[in-house]
Structures are given as structure tokens and as C-alpha cells.
Short mmCIF file of C-alpha atoms in Angstrom, two decimals:
data_model
loop_
_atom_site.label_atom_id
_atom_site.label_comp_id
_atom_site.label_asym_id
_atom_site.label_seq_id
_atom_site.Cartn_x
_atom_site.Cartn_y
_atom_site.Cartn_z
CA UNK A 554 6.70 26.51 28.27
CA UNK A 555 8.27 24.46 30.93
CA UNK A 556 10.72 22.05 30.44
CA UNK A 557 12.47 19.36 32.48
CA UNK A 558 16.24 19.54 33.35
CA UNK A 559 17.77 18.96 29.90
CA UNK A 560 21.22 17.72 30.66
CA UNK A 561 19.95 15.06 32.64
CA UNK A 562 17.19 14.16 29.92
CA UNK A 563 19.78 14.54 26.98
CA UNK A 564 21.89 12.01 28.81
CA UNK A 565 19.20 9.67 29.27
CA UNK A 566 18.25 10.03 25.86
CA UNK A 567 21.72 9.63 24.14
CA UNK A 568 21.79 6.38 26.32
CA UNK A 569 18.34 4.85 25.47
CA UNK A 570 19.34 5.79 22.09
CA UNK A 571 22.68 4.04 21.47
CA UNK A 572 21.27 0.93 23.13
CA UNK A 573 18.10 1.22 21.05
CA UNK A 574 20.05 1.47 17.92
CA UNK A 575 22.74 -1.06 18.57
CA UNK A 576 20.23 -3.74 19.21
CA UNK A 577 18.12 -2.56 16.23
CA UNK A 578 21.42 -2.53 13.73
CA UNK A 579 22.13 -6.00 15.06
CA UNK A 580 18.62 -7.31 14.40
CA UNK A 581 18.81 -5.40 10.83
CA UNK A 582 22.28 -6.95 10.16
CA UNK A 583 21.01 -10.62 10.74
CA UNK A 584 18.18 -10.19 8.37
CA UNK A 585 20.41 -8.46 5.66
CA UNK A 586 22.94 -11.42 6.07
CA UNK A 587 20.15 -13.94 5.52
CA UNK A 588 18.67 -12.13 2.51
CA UNK A 589 22.22 -11.72 1.08
CA UNK A 590 22.79 -15.61 1.20
CA UNK A 591 19.32 -16.35 -0.15
CA UNK A 592 19.91 -13.79 -2.96
CA UNK A 593 23.22 -15.17 -4.17
CA UNK A 594 21.83 -19.08 -4.12
CA UNK A 595 18.65 -18.35 -6.18
CA UNK A 596 18.26 -19.13 -9.72
CA UNK A 597 17.05 -16.23 -11.97
CA UNK A 598 13.50 -15.99 -11.36
CA UNK A 599 10.84 -13.62 -9.94
CA UNK A 600 11.34 -14.56 -6.52
CA UNK A 601 15.04 -13.44 -6.84
CA UNK A 602 13.82 -9.95 -8.27
CA UNK A 603 11.83 -9.85 -4.98
CA UNK A 604 14.84 -10.38 -2.84
CA UNK A 605 16.49 -7.67 -4.62
CA UNK A 606 13.98 -5.47 -3.88
CA UNK A 607 14.01 -6.38 -0.29
CA UNK A 608 17.67 -5.88 -0.24
CA UNK A 609 17.22 -2.48 -1.69
CA UNK A 610 14.83 -1.49 1.11
CA UNK A 611 17.34 -2.45 3.68
CA UNK A 612 20.20 -0.49 2.29
CA UNK A 613 18.45 2.68 1.13
CA UNK A 614 18.32 4.55 3.96
CA UNK A 615 21.93 3.57 5.10
CA UNK A 616 23.85 3.13 1.87
CA UNK A 617 22.19 4.43 -1.06
CA UNK A 618 24.47 3.33 -3.81
CA UNK A 619 24.47 -0.30 -2.82
CA UNK A 620 20.75 -0.06 -2.61
CA UNK A 621 20.95 1.13 -6.28
CA UNK A 622 23.04 -1.48 -7.52
CA UNK A 623 20.62 -4.26 -6.43
CA UNK A 624 17.59 -2.35 -7.81
CA UNK A 625 19.55 -2.09 -11.24
CA UNK A 626 20.15 -5.97 -11.03
CA UNK A 627 16.60 -6.56 -10.27
CA UNK A 628 15.66 -4.26 -13.31
CA UNK A 629 17.68 -6.28 -15.57
CA UNK A 630 16.76 -9.67 -14.22
CA UNK A 631 12.97 -8.72 -14.54
CA UNK A 632 13.75 -7.66 -18.30
CA UNK A 633 15.37 -10.69 -19.20
CA UNK A 634 12.57 -12.95 -17.66
CA UNK A 635 9.74 -10.92 -18.81
CA UNK A 636 8.66 -10.22 -15.30
CA UNK A 637 6.54 -7.08 -15.52
CA UNK A 638 5.55 -6.31 -11.99
CA UNK A 639 9.11 -6.47 -10.76
CA UNK A 640 10.49 -4.62 -13.72
CA UNK A 641 7.91 -1.78 -13.04
CA UNK A 642 8.68 -2.09 -9.00
CA UNK A 643 12.54 -1.65 -10.12
CA UNK A 644 11.95 1.25 -12.01
CA UNK A 645 9.98 2.83 -9.03
CA UNK A 646 13.00 2.16 -6.92
CA UNK A 647 15.46 3.56 -9.20
CA UNK A 648 13.75 6.50 -9.36
CA UNK A 649 13.62 7.28 -5.62
CA UNK A 650 17.39 6.82 -5.43
CA UNK A 651 17.71 9.47 -8.10
CA UNK A 652 15.09 11.61 -6.34
CA UNK A 653 17.22 11.20 -3.14
CA UNK A 654 20.33 12.24 -4.68
CA UNK A 655 18.63 15.05 -6.41
CA UNK A 656 19.11 14.01 -10.12
CA UNK A 657 15.51 15.10 -10.66
CA UNK A 658 15.31 14.33 -14.31
CA UNK A 659 16.36 10.70 -13.99
CA UNK A 660 14.08 10.31 -11.12
CA UNK A 661 11.02 11.66 -13.13
CA UNK A 662 12.28 9.44 -16.30
CA UNK A 663 11.91 6.15 -14.09
CA UNK A 664 8.91 7.27 -12.30
CA UNK A 665 7.03 7.57 -15.63
CA UNK A 666 8.29 4.16 -16.50
CA UNK A 667 7.06 2.76 -13.27
CA UNK A 668 3.81 4.05 -13.68
CA UNK A 669 3.44 2.82 -17.48
CA UNK A 670 4.26 -0.64 -16.16
CA UNK A 671 1.63 -0.72 -13.16
CA UNK A 672 -1.17 1.19 -15.33
CA UNK A 673 -0.57 -1.95 -17.94
CA UNK A 674 -1.04 -4.02 -14.81
CA UNK A 675 -3.94 -2.31 -13.30
CA UNK A 676 -1.81 -2.03 -10.00
CA UNK A 677 -3.95 1.12 -8.76
CA UNK A 678 -2.28 0.92 -5.25
CA UNK A 679 1.31 1.06 -6.65
CA UNK A 680 0.27 3.86 -9.24
CA UNK A 681 -0.62 5.67 -6.22
CA UNK A 682 2.48 5.36 -4.49
CA UNK A 683 4.38 6.73 -7.70
CA UNK A 684 2.17 9.65 -7.94
CA UNK A 685 2.86 10.53 -4.18
CA UNK A 686 6.82 10.45 -4.97
CA UNK A 687 5.98 12.59 -8.07
CA UNK A 688 4.27 15.11 -5.53
CA UNK A 689 7.16 15.05 -3.24
CA UNK A 690 9.46 15.94 -6.13
CA UNK A 691 7.05 18.74 -7.24
CA UNK A 692 7.14 19.92 -3.65
CA UNK A 693 10.69 20.17 -3.30
CA UNK A 694 11.15 22.10 -6.64
CA UNK A 695 8.94 24.66 -5.16
CA UNK A 696 6.06 24.02 -7.46
CA UNK A 697 3.26 23.97 -4.94
CA UNK A 698 0.23 24.54 -7.44
CA UNK A 699 1.38 21.27 -9.25
CA UNK A 700 1.96 19.35 -6.16
CA UNK A 701 -1.45 20.56 -4.79
CA UNK A 702 -3.19 19.38 -7.88
CA UNK A 703 -1.52 16.10 -7.88
CA UNK A 704 -2.42 15.46 -4.10
CA UNK A 705 -6.36 16.62 -4.83
CA UNK A 706 -6.54 14.20 -8.09
CA UNK A 707 -5.15 11.51 -5.95
CA UNK A 708 -7.26 12.38 -2.84
CA UNK A 709 -10.78 12.47 -4.88
CA UNK A 710 -9.31 8.95 -6.92
CA UNK A 711 -8.74 7.10 -3.64
CA UNK A 712 -11.69 8.29 -1.89
CA UNK A 713 -13.97 7.42 -4.83
CA UNK A 714 -12.87 5.12 -7.35
CA UNK A 715 -10.32 2.74 -5.29
CA UNK A 716 -10.81 3.09 -1.70
CA UNK A 717 -7.54 2.78 -0.20
CA UNK A 718 -6.67 4.25 3.26
CA UNK A 719 -2.90 3.94 3.39
CA UNK A 720 -2.72 5.97 0.13
CA UNK A 721 -5.05 8.69 1.36
CA UNK A 722 -3.19 9.07 4.32
CA UNK A 723 -0.02 9.61 2.47
CA UNK A 724 -1.49 12.34 0.13
CA UNK A 725 -3.36 14.03 3.12
CA UNK A 726 -0.13 14.73 4.52
CA UNK A 727 1.71 15.74 1.65
CA UNK A 728 -0.77 18.20 0.96
CA UNK A 729 -0.45 19.21 4.44
CA UNK A 730 3.35 20.01 3.68
CA UNK A 731 2.37 21.80 0.48
CA UNK A 732 -0.19 24.23 2.30
CA UNK A 733 2.37 24.66 4.99
CA UNK A 734 4.98 26.05 2.09
CA UNK A 735 2.13 28.21 0.96
CA UNK A 736 1.60 29.77 4.56
CA UNK A 737 -1.98 28.22 4.71
CA UNK A 738 -1.09 26.58 8.18
CA UNK A 739 -4.92 26.26 9.58
CA UNK A 740 -5.79 23.78 6.24
CA UNK A 741 -2.57 22.21 6.62
CA UNK A 742 -3.11 21.37 10.18
CA UNK A 743 -6.71 19.89 9.28
CA UNK A 744 -5.29 17.83 6.46
CA UNK A 745 -2.22 16.62 8.75
CA UNK A 746 -4.91 15.77 11.54
CA UNK A 747 -6.75 13.68 8.95
CA UNK A 748 -3.71 11.68 8.04
CA UNK A 749 -3.23 11.36 11.84
CA UNK A 750 -6.83 10.02 12.44
CA UNK A 751 -6.37 7.54 9.25
CA UNK A 752 -3.20 6.50 10.78
CA UNK A 753 -4.29 5.65 14.20
CA UNK A 754 -6.62 3.13 12.44
CA UNK A 755 -3.79 1.77 10.35
CA UNK A 756 -1.31 1.74 13.06
CA UNK A 757 1.34 2.31 10.47
CA UNK A 758 4.38 3.41 12.62
CA UNK A 759 6.64 4.42 9.63
CA UNK A 760 4.06 6.82 8.38
CA UNK A 761 3.13 8.13 11.99
CA UNK A 762 6.38 9.36 12.39
CA UNK A 763 5.68 11.28 9.02
CA UNK A 764 2.63 12.48 10.27
CA UNK A 765 3.87 13.64 13.65
CA UNK A 766 6.71 15.46 12.03
CA UNK A 767 4.10 17.44 9.67
CA UNK A 768 2.23 18.30 12.74
CA UNK A 769 5.46 19.49 14.44
CA UNK A 770 6.33 21.93 11.62
CA UNK A 771 2.75 23.37 11.05
CA UNK A 772 2.07 24.24 14.74
CA UNK A 773 5.84 25.46 14.55
CA UNK A 774 4.92 27.93 11.72
CA UNK A 775 2.06 28.89 13.17
CA UNK A 776 3.20 29.93 16.74
CA UNK A 777 2.12 27.23 18.85
CA UNK A 778 5.09 26.37 20.76
CA UNK A 779 3.18 24.14 23.08
CA UNK A 780 1.76 21.85 20.29
CA UNK A 781 5.25 21.85 18.36
CA UNK A 782 7.00 20.38 21.23
CA UNK A 783 4.25 17.55 22.30
CA UNK A 784 4.47 16.52 18.61
CA UNK A 785 8.49 16.58 18.61
CA UNK A 786 8.57 14.64 21.81
CA UNK A 787 6.09 11.85 20.45
CA UNK A 788 7.85 11.83 17.08
CA UNK A 789 11.52 11.31 18.60
CA UNK A 790 10.33 8.59 21.34
CA UNK A 791 8.92 6.63 18.14
CA UNK A 792 11.82 7.06 15.97
CA UNK A 793 14.16 5.96 18.82
CA UNK A 794 11.92 3.14 19.12
CA UNK A 795 11.92 1.96 15.24
CA UNK A 796 15.48 2.54 14.78
CA UNK A 797 15.47 4.33 11.48
CA UNK A 798 18.30 6.58 11.30
CA UNK A 799 16.83 8.96 8.58
CA UNK A 800 13.32 9.61 10.97
CA UNK A 801 15.62 9.59 13.87
CA UNK A 802 17.83 12.35 12.50
CA UNK A 803 14.68 14.46 11.26
CA UNK A 804 13.24 14.04 14.98
CA UNK A 805 16.37 15.07 16.55
CA UNK A 806 16.29 18.19 14.26
CA UNK A 807 12.76 18.84 14.99
CA UNK A 808 13.29 18.86 18.80
CA UNK A 809 16.20 21.02 18.25
CA UNK A 810 13.95 23.70 16.66
CA UNK A 811 11.28 23.41 19.43
CA UNK A 812 14.00 24.39 21.82
CA UNK A 813 15.50 26.91 19.61
CA UNK A 814 12.34 28.78 18.85
CA UNK A 815 11.76 29.44 22.64
CA UNK A 816 15.14 31.07 22.84
CA UNK A 817 16.98 27.75 24.31
CA UNK A 818 19.72 27.47 21.85
CA UNK A 819 22.12 26.11 24.48
CA UNK A 820 19.60 23.01 24.79
CA UNK A 821 18.96 22.78 21.24
CA UNK A 822 22.35 22.44 20.43
CA UNK A 823 23.22 18.60 21.43
CA UNK A 824 20.06 17.39 19.25
CA UNK A 825 21.41 18.77 15.99
CA UNK A 826 24.89 17.67 17.03
CA UNK A 827 23.36 14.16 17.44
CA UNK A 828 21.85 14.61 14.02
CA UNK A 829 24.56 15.83 11.74
CA UNK A 830 26.69 12.35 11.69
CA UNK A 831 23.38 10.56 11.06
CA UNK A 832 22.92 12.85 8.00
CA UNK A 833 26.45 11.72 6.64
CA UNK A 834 26.04 8.20 7.54
CA UNK A 835 22.63 7.97 5.41
CA UNK A 836 24.09 10.18 2.56
CA UNK A 837 20.68 12.67 2.74
CA UNK A 838 21.62 15.67 1.33
CA UNK A 839 18.53 17.75 2.11
CA UNK A 840 18.52 16.58 5.25
CA UNK A 841 22.49 17.44 5.93
CA UNK A 842 21.65 20.78 4.53
CA UNK A 843 18.71 21.46 7.02
CA UNK A 844 20.80 20.21 9.95
CA UNK A 845 23.85 22.21 9.01
CA UNK A 846 21.71 25.22 8.56
CA UNK A 847 20.22 24.50 12.34
CA UNK A 848 23.55 23.96 13.76
CA UNK A 849 25.01 27.02 12.20
CA UNK A 850 22.28 29.53 13.12
CA UNK A 851 22.30 27.85 16.58
CA UNK A 852 25.74 28.57 17.17
CA UNK A 853 25.57 32.02 15.77
CA UNK A 854 23.13 32.78 18.31
CA UNK A 855 25.41 31.23 21.26
CA UNK A 856 28.46 33.75 20.10
CA UNK A 857 30.24 31.07 18.12
CA UNK A 858 29.58 33.33 15.14
CA UNK A 859 32.82 32.02 12.99
CA UNK A 860 31.96 28.29 13.65
CA UNK A 861 28.24 28.65 12.88
CA UNK A 862 28.98 30.70 9.62
CA UNK A 863 31.28 27.62 8.50
CA UNK A 864 28.16 25.25 8.74
CA UNK A 865 25.97 27.77 7.04
CA UNK A 866 28.42 27.89 4.27
CA UNK A 867 28.18 23.87 4.15
CA UNK A 868 24.50 24.10 4.52
CA UNK A 869 24.44 26.39 1.30
CA UNK A 870 26.86 24.39 -0.71
CA UNK A 871 25.05 21.28 -0.28
CA UNK A 872 21.62 22.81 -1.10
CA UNK A 873 22.76 24.15 -4.27
CA UNK A 874 24.98 21.69 -5.36
CA UNK A 875 23.46 18.32 -3.64
CA UNK A 876 20.03 18.35 -2.58
CA UNK A 877 19.12 21.13 -5.24
CA UNK A 878 16.52 22.22 -3.17
CA UNK A 879 15.36 26.08 -3.44
CA UNK A 880 13.82 26.51 0.16
CA UNK A 881 16.79 25.26 1.76
CA UNK A 882 19.10 27.58 0.28
CA UNK A 883 16.75 30.33 1.09
CA UNK A 884 17.45 29.31 4.54
CA UNK A 885 21.10 29.27 4.33
CA UNK A 886 21.10 32.45 2.60
CA UNK A 887 18.95 34.18 5.05
CA UNK A 888 21.17 32.52 8.22
CA UNK A 889 24.59 33.75 6.47
CA UNK A 890 23.01 37.18 5.94
CA UNK A 891 21.93 37.47 9.54
CA UNK A 892 25.39 35.92 10.88
CA UNK A 893 27.60 38.69 8.76
CA UNK A 894 25.47 41.44 10.15
CA UNK A 895 26.35 40.12 13.52
CA UNK A 896 30.15 40.65 13.01
CA UNK A 897 29.57 44.00 11.26
CA UNK A 898 30.09 42.81 7.57
CA UNK A 899 27.03 43.92 5.77
CA UNK A 900 28.40 43.93 2.32
CA UNK A 901 28.88 40.10 2.47
CA UNK A 902 25.28 39.84 4.29
CA UNK A 903 23.67 41.85 1.12
CA UNK A 904 25.27 39.38 -1.44
CA UNK A 905 23.53 36.70 0.30
CA UNK A 906 20.16 38.48 1.08
CA UNK A 907 19.62 39.61 -2.36
CA UNK A 908 19.93 36.02 -3.87
CA UNK A 909 17.60 34.76 -0.68
CA UNK A 910 14.74 37.62 -1.66
CA UNK A 911 15.01 36.54 -5.49
CA UNK A 912 14.73 32.87 -4.85
CA UNK A 913 12.09 33.33 -2.05
CA UNK A 914 9.81 35.44 -4.46
CA UNK A 915 10.16 32.82 -7.34
CA UNK A 916 8.92 29.94 -5.19
CA UNK A 917 6.13 31.95 -3.48
CA UNK A 918 7.79 31.48 0.01
CA UNK A 919 6.67 35.03 1.99
CA UNK A 920 7.74 33.73 5.20
CA UNK A 921 11.15 33.47 4.24
CA UNK A 922 11.17 36.42 1.80
CA UNK A 923 9.89 38.89 4.59
CA UNK A 924 12.77 37.28 6.92
CA UNK A 925 15.35 38.33 3.95
CA UNK A 926 13.83 42.00 3.97
CA UNK A 927 14.49 42.09 7.71
CA UNK A 928 17.97 41.25 7.76
CA UNK A 929 18.96 43.26 4.57
CA UNK A 930 17.08 46.27 6.33
CA UNK A 931 19.51 45.52 9.11
CA UNK A 932 22.38 45.56 6.34
CA UNK A 933 21.45 48.74 4.95
CA UNK A 934 21.16 50.36 8.49
CA UNK A 935 24.74 49.26 9.28
CA UNK A 936 26.29 50.98 6.03
CA UNK A 937 24.30 54.10 6.72
CA UNK A 938 21.82 54.01 3.95
CA UNK A 939 18.80 54.81 6.10
CA UNK A 940 16.50 55.69 3.16
CA UNK A 941 16.91 52.00 1.84
CA UNK A 942 16.95 50.45 5.53
CA UNK A 943 13.51 52.18 5.76
CA UNK A 944 12.18 50.93 2.61
CA UNK A 945 12.99 47.44 3.27
CA UNK A 946 11.71 47.78 6.70
CA UNK A 947 8.31 48.92 5.06
CA UNK A 948 8.30 45.82 2.90
CA UNK A 949 9.07 43.43 5.47
CA UNK A 950 6.34 44.87 7.71
CA UNK A 951 4.07 44.87 4.40
CA UNK A 952 4.57 41.16 3.59
CA UNK A 953 5.17 40.15 7.30
CA UNK A 954 1.12 41.73 7.86
CA UNK A 955 0.21 40.50 4.81
CA UNK A 956 0.92 36.65 5.58
CA UNK A 957 -0.35 37.33 9.27
CA UNK A 958 -3.62 38.63 7.69
CA UNK A 959 -3.84 35.97 5.11
CA UNK A 960 -3.25 33.53 8.27
CA UNK A 961 -5.99 35.45 10.01
CA UNK A 962 -8.32 35.52 7.12
CA UNK A 963 -7.82 31.91 6.48
CA UNK A 964 -8.28 31.34 10.25
CA UNK A 965 -11.55 33.29 10.35
CA UNK A 966 -12.83 31.41 7.23
CA UNK A 967 -11.73 28.26 8.74
CA UNK A 968 -13.97 28.98 12.14
CA UNK A 969 -16.70 30.14 9.62
CA UNK A 970 -16.45 26.92 7.96
CA UNK A 971 -16.21 25.13 11.25
CA UNK A 972 -19.07 27.05 12.64
CA UNK A 973 -21.27 26.11 9.42
CA UNK A 974 -20.16 22.69 9.56
CA UNK A 975 -21.27 22.25 13.35
CA UNK A 976 -24.61 24.24 12.60
CA UNK A 977 -25.32 21.61 9.57
CA UNK A 978 -24.21 18.65 11.96
CA UNK A 979 -26.61 20.05 14.66
CA UNK A 980 -29.52 20.21 12.19
CA UNK A 981 -28.61 16.94 10.85
CA UNK A 982 -28.72 15.51 14.73
CA UNK A 983 -32.05 17.35 14.92
CA UNK A 984 -33.38 16.05 11.96
CA UNK A 985 -31.99 12.58 13.12
CA UNK A 986 -33.88 12.82 16.47
CA UNK A 987 -37.20 14.14 14.71
CA UNK A 988 -36.90 10.94 12.31
CA UNK A 989 -36.20 8.74 15.50
CA UNK A 990 -39.28 10.23 17.32
CA UNK A 991 -41.17 9.87 14.45
CA UNK A 992 -39.98 6.42 13.72
CA UNK A 993 -40.93 5.57 17.52
CA UNK A 994 -44.55 7.06 17.09
CA UNK A 995 -44.62 4.78 14.03
CA UNK A 996 -43.56 1.81 15.90
CA UNK A 997 -45.73 2.45 18.75
CA UNK A 998 -48.82 2.91 16.28
CA UNK A 999 -47.75 -0.30 14.68
CA UNK A 1000 -47.68 -2.02 17.98
CA UNK A 1001 -50.96 -0.79 19.01
CA UNK A 1002 -52.12 -1.90 15.66
CA UNK A 1003 -50.26 -5.42 16.42
CA UNK A 1004 -51.93 -5.57 19.91
CA UNK A 1005 -55.61 -4.58 18.95
CA UNK A 1006 -55.08 -7.20 15.88
CA UNK A 1007 -53.72 -9.62 18.54
CA UNK A 1008 -56.77 -8.97 20.96
CA UNK A 1009 -59.25 -9.57 18.29
CA UNK A 1010 -57.76 -12.43 17.11
CA UNK A 1011 -58.02 -13.80 20.68
CA UNK A 1012 -61.57 -12.69 21.00
CA UNK A 1013 -62.47 -14.64 18.04
CA UNK A 1014 -60.43 -17.93 19.25
CA UNK A 1015 -62.29 -17.53 22.38
CA UNK A 1016 -65.39 -17.05 20.79
CA UNK A 1017 -64.71 -19.92 18.57
CA UNK A 1018 -63.45 -22.14 21.82
CA UNK A 1019 -66.67 -21.09 23.94
CA UNK A 1020 -68.84 -21.93 20.78
CA UNK A 1021 -67.18 -25.31 20.28
CA UNK A 1022 -67.36 -26.03 24.19
CA UNK A 1023 -71.01 -25.37 23.83
CA UNK A 1024 -71.62 -27.40 21.28
CA UNK A 1025 -69.41 -30.17 22.83
CA UNK A 1026 -71.86 -29.85 26.11
CA UNK A 1027 -74.82 -30.01 23.73
CA UNK A 1028 -73.37 -33.13 22.26
CA UNK A 1029 -72.71 -34.53 25.47
CA UNK A 1030 -76.05 -33.75 26.68
CA UNK A 1031 -77.77 -35.30 23.77
CA UNK A 1032 -75.58 -38.34 24.31
CA UNK A 1033 -76.37 -38.62 28.15
CA UNK A 1034 -80.13 -38.45 26.96
CA UNK A 1035 -79.75 -41.29 24.49
CA UNK A 1036 -78.00 -43.44 27.13
CA UNK A 1037 -80.84 -42.35 29.62
CA UNK A 1038 -83.33 -43.52 27.59
CA UNK A 1039 -81.60 -46.59 26.64
CA UNK A 1040 -81.42 -47.55 30.14
CA UNK A 1041 -84.91 -46.86 30.64
CA UNK A 1042 -85.96 -48.99 28.03
CA UNK A 1043 -83.45 -51.89 29.44
CA UNK A 1044 -85.03 -51.40 32.77
CA UNK A 1045 -88.72 -51.67 31.42
CA UNK A 1046 -87.72 -54.61 29.38
CA UNK A 1047 -86.08 -56.17 32.33
CA UNK A 1048 -89.37 -55.37 34.48
CA UNK A 1049 -91.42 -57.07 32.03
CA UNK A 1050 -89.37 -59.92 31.94
CA UNK A 1051 -89.89 -60.03 35.57
CA UNK A 1052 -93.23 -59.74 35.63
CA UNK A 1053 -93.78 -62.57 33.18
CA UNK A 1054 -91.49 -64.85 35.10
CA UNK A 1055 -93.29 -64.15 38.13
CA UNK A 1056 -96.74 -64.88 36.48
CA UNK A 1057 -95.20 -68.27 35.26
CA UNK A 1058 -93.93 -68.90 38.78
CA UNK A 1059 -97.29 -68.10 40.10
CA UNK A 1060 -99.23 -70.29 37.54
CA UNK A 1061 -96.76 -73.44 38.63
CA UNK A 1062 -97.53 -72.65 42.30
CA UNK A 1063 -101.45 -72.64 41.81
CA UNK A 1064 -100.97 -76.01 39.81
CA UNK A 1065 -99.04 -77.45 42.72
CA UNK A 1066 -101.51 -76.80 45.26
CA UNK A 1067 -104.44 -78.31 42.99
CA UNK A 1068 -102.29 -81.45 43.10
#
């Protein structure tokens, strides 16, 4: 893969990011100040509940505890004035807070209350949003089958019963992430691309960032570094433009990973270093754990092993106590095992790798499980326990080959389905062409009939016109004949009259001569 000069590029990005974030923060602060003024002057009604919801959204990514307080106030006011929609919304927001802080039982409790409230109000879009949030919890808990069931049910529901493109996009994207955890990358990419196509029509920048992130991760795991980097650049550009600190922190992580996997740890390091303070600022424990892990493994590769181990320990601590995400725990454990092997401390490495294997197996994460076996094989080798080292290496190869074969089988199945689909599509196209030809023939036949009909009608009209003309000519002729007879009679009468007149004149003349 070809890269531009990273030092220059990073400098430009950091400058652009600083200016952009300063501007966005200034704009957000003005809006927030306006909302707070309005909220403090409002009377206790439904409008004030809606304002508390808007304030929650502003605070949630930067100061979630303050956001939580406004959600609580909104809930109490909604209960007081019997504003059921506002109450359901407030329950959902409180659930989001507990989900973010990984207090899962409380999150599920409030999500259930929100679902009950929305169901009574027949708010189908809002029901879908809560279901999506529940699916996210199932994903982070490693309950992939449950999460997949949730997605499939809601995709069917919002495709058939309640057409909702925005929700379909969310569930397709969530499904893509579940399939990624199950190492079904081909199906994951297909679902993420479906979400991407829907979002292109919706033009939802906030969710487009999440879809781009999914595509980046999926292409990363499927080994397509070029596509990974392509989507990471799009994601980072959009995240900087939007100014959302959570999205920016994730985008920085992703671009760092894109560089790390192509053996460019030095270029990757500044992205992780820029991301970590943002994670602290927005109090996102899951993201902090992931970023600390990425930063730690990068430092280990750069030879700063002791410093890297500190970040990996922090990543593990937060994954266990704060984010409570088994997957992130496995990542940190694998990172520590690998790091301790590098400084020839295989006994310490074994403690972490044994735990990594148990957790990865329990959540069905084969990618990280075979990674742990590979590192543990190295630990046994360093300890001189060659039999165990060989056994672990064989297990690593077996799982690795299994994952590879599953991926290849699914790829072949995907290609087969694609081929069959294209074949059917071609058949449909041919059938459509045949139908079009038949329709054209039918149209031509109908046109011929119409033309024949028109010609026949015209001939009838022509015949009728000719007949009428002949009739008119006959009448004209008869009329002229009568007029001629009449003239003849007039002339005869006139001639007789003249003859009579002449006869009288002749008689008078003779009498005159006699006198």
C-alpha cells in the first residue's frame, strides 16, 4: 500500500482538527447556553421535558453524568404531569446512560420500561430504537446468537410491517458487527454495504460514520488493507467535519489500526495518542480500553515495552471493572501475554494467555482464541516445554485453518449465491425482454387492427360522402330542370302575350287604314 508523507499529513490533520473542533465547540456551547436559559425559565409542562431531552443529547458524549441528571429531571416531571411519551423517552435516555457506563442490569431495566411505554402509545419507530439499543448490549456481552435474533426479527418487522429505512439501516449495520464477531466477514460486509446504500439515500452523516466504521473493521479482519484504509480515511474526514468527539476518537483509532496492520507502528502511534485524551474527556470506558490496548501494543512493537505494558494493564483494568466487555478483556490479555514473552517473562505471559483462551472460547471468538494459543505456544517454548509448545501450536494452526476454511467456505457459498442470484437476474432480464417483445408485437397487432379499422371507417365515410354528393348533384340537377321548365313556360307565356298584343295592334292598324 502506498502512503503519503505521514508527518506532513498528520500535521495538517491535527491543525484542521483543532480549528474545526474549536469552531464546532463554540457553536455547540452557544446552543447549549440557549437551551439551559430556556429550560430554567420554562414552566412545568411537556415542552420542558422535551428541552431536558435536548440538553441530555448535548451533554451525553462529553459529560454523561450531567446528561443523566437532566434525564432524571425529565422523567420526574413527565411522571408528575402524566406525559407518557416524555416518560418513555426519559426511561430510554437513562437506559443509554447505564449502557454507556456498563451497568447492564439497570440499562436493561430502563430499556424495558421504555419499550412498555412506547408499546402502549404505538410508537413503532421508537420501539425499534430501543430494540437496537438492546441488540448493542447483547453484542458487547458476547451474546451473539441473541443479538442476531434481535436483528433478524427487526429487519423483517421494519421491512414488511412498518417500513422504516432509518431503522433498517441501523439493524443491518448492527447485524454486520455481530457477523464480524462470528468471523463471518463476507456476510458482514454484505450487510454493512446494504446499510451504506440505505444511508446514501438518507444522507444521515451521524450514522454514516458508524457504517463506514463497520466497513473498515470488516475489511480489516478479512485482510483487505486497501479497502480498510479507504473507509478509514472517509470515516476520519467525516468525523472531523461533524466535530463529535466520540466519533472522532473512534476514527482516529481505526486509521491508527490501518497503519499498524501494514507494519507502520510509528505512523500509527500519533493517532492513538490523539484519541486517548478524547476517550477520557467523553468518559467512554469501552473506547478508552480499546485505545489503551492499541497504544500499548504499538509501543511494544516500537521497543518501548515497559511503557506499552502499562497501557495494556490499564486497558485490562478498565475492560474488567468499567466497560465489562469480554472481547476487550481478551484483547488486553493477549497483548500482555505477547509483551511479556518479548521481555522473556513467559510465566507471567501464561497467566494472561490462559485467561484469554477461556474467555475467547466462552464467547465463541475464534480469531482471538487462536491468537492466544499462538502466544502461549511461544511461552512454553521459552520455558523449554517443547511438548506443550507443539501442542498449542497445532491447536493454533487447527483453529486458524478452521477459521480460514469457514471464511473460504462462506466466501464460496457467497459467490455461489451471487452467481445463482445473477443467473436468476439474467433470466428475469431475458423474461422481461421476451415480455417486452410480446407486448411490442401485441401493440403492433393492435395498431394494425386500429389502422384497418380507421381505414374501413374512412372508406365508409368516403362512400357516404360520395353518395351524399351524388344525391346532392341529383337534387341540383332536378332543381335546375324544374327551373328550366319554369323558364320555358315563362317564355311561352310571354311569347303568347306578345303574339296577342301584335294581333290587337294589327287589328287597330287595319281599322285605321279603312278610315
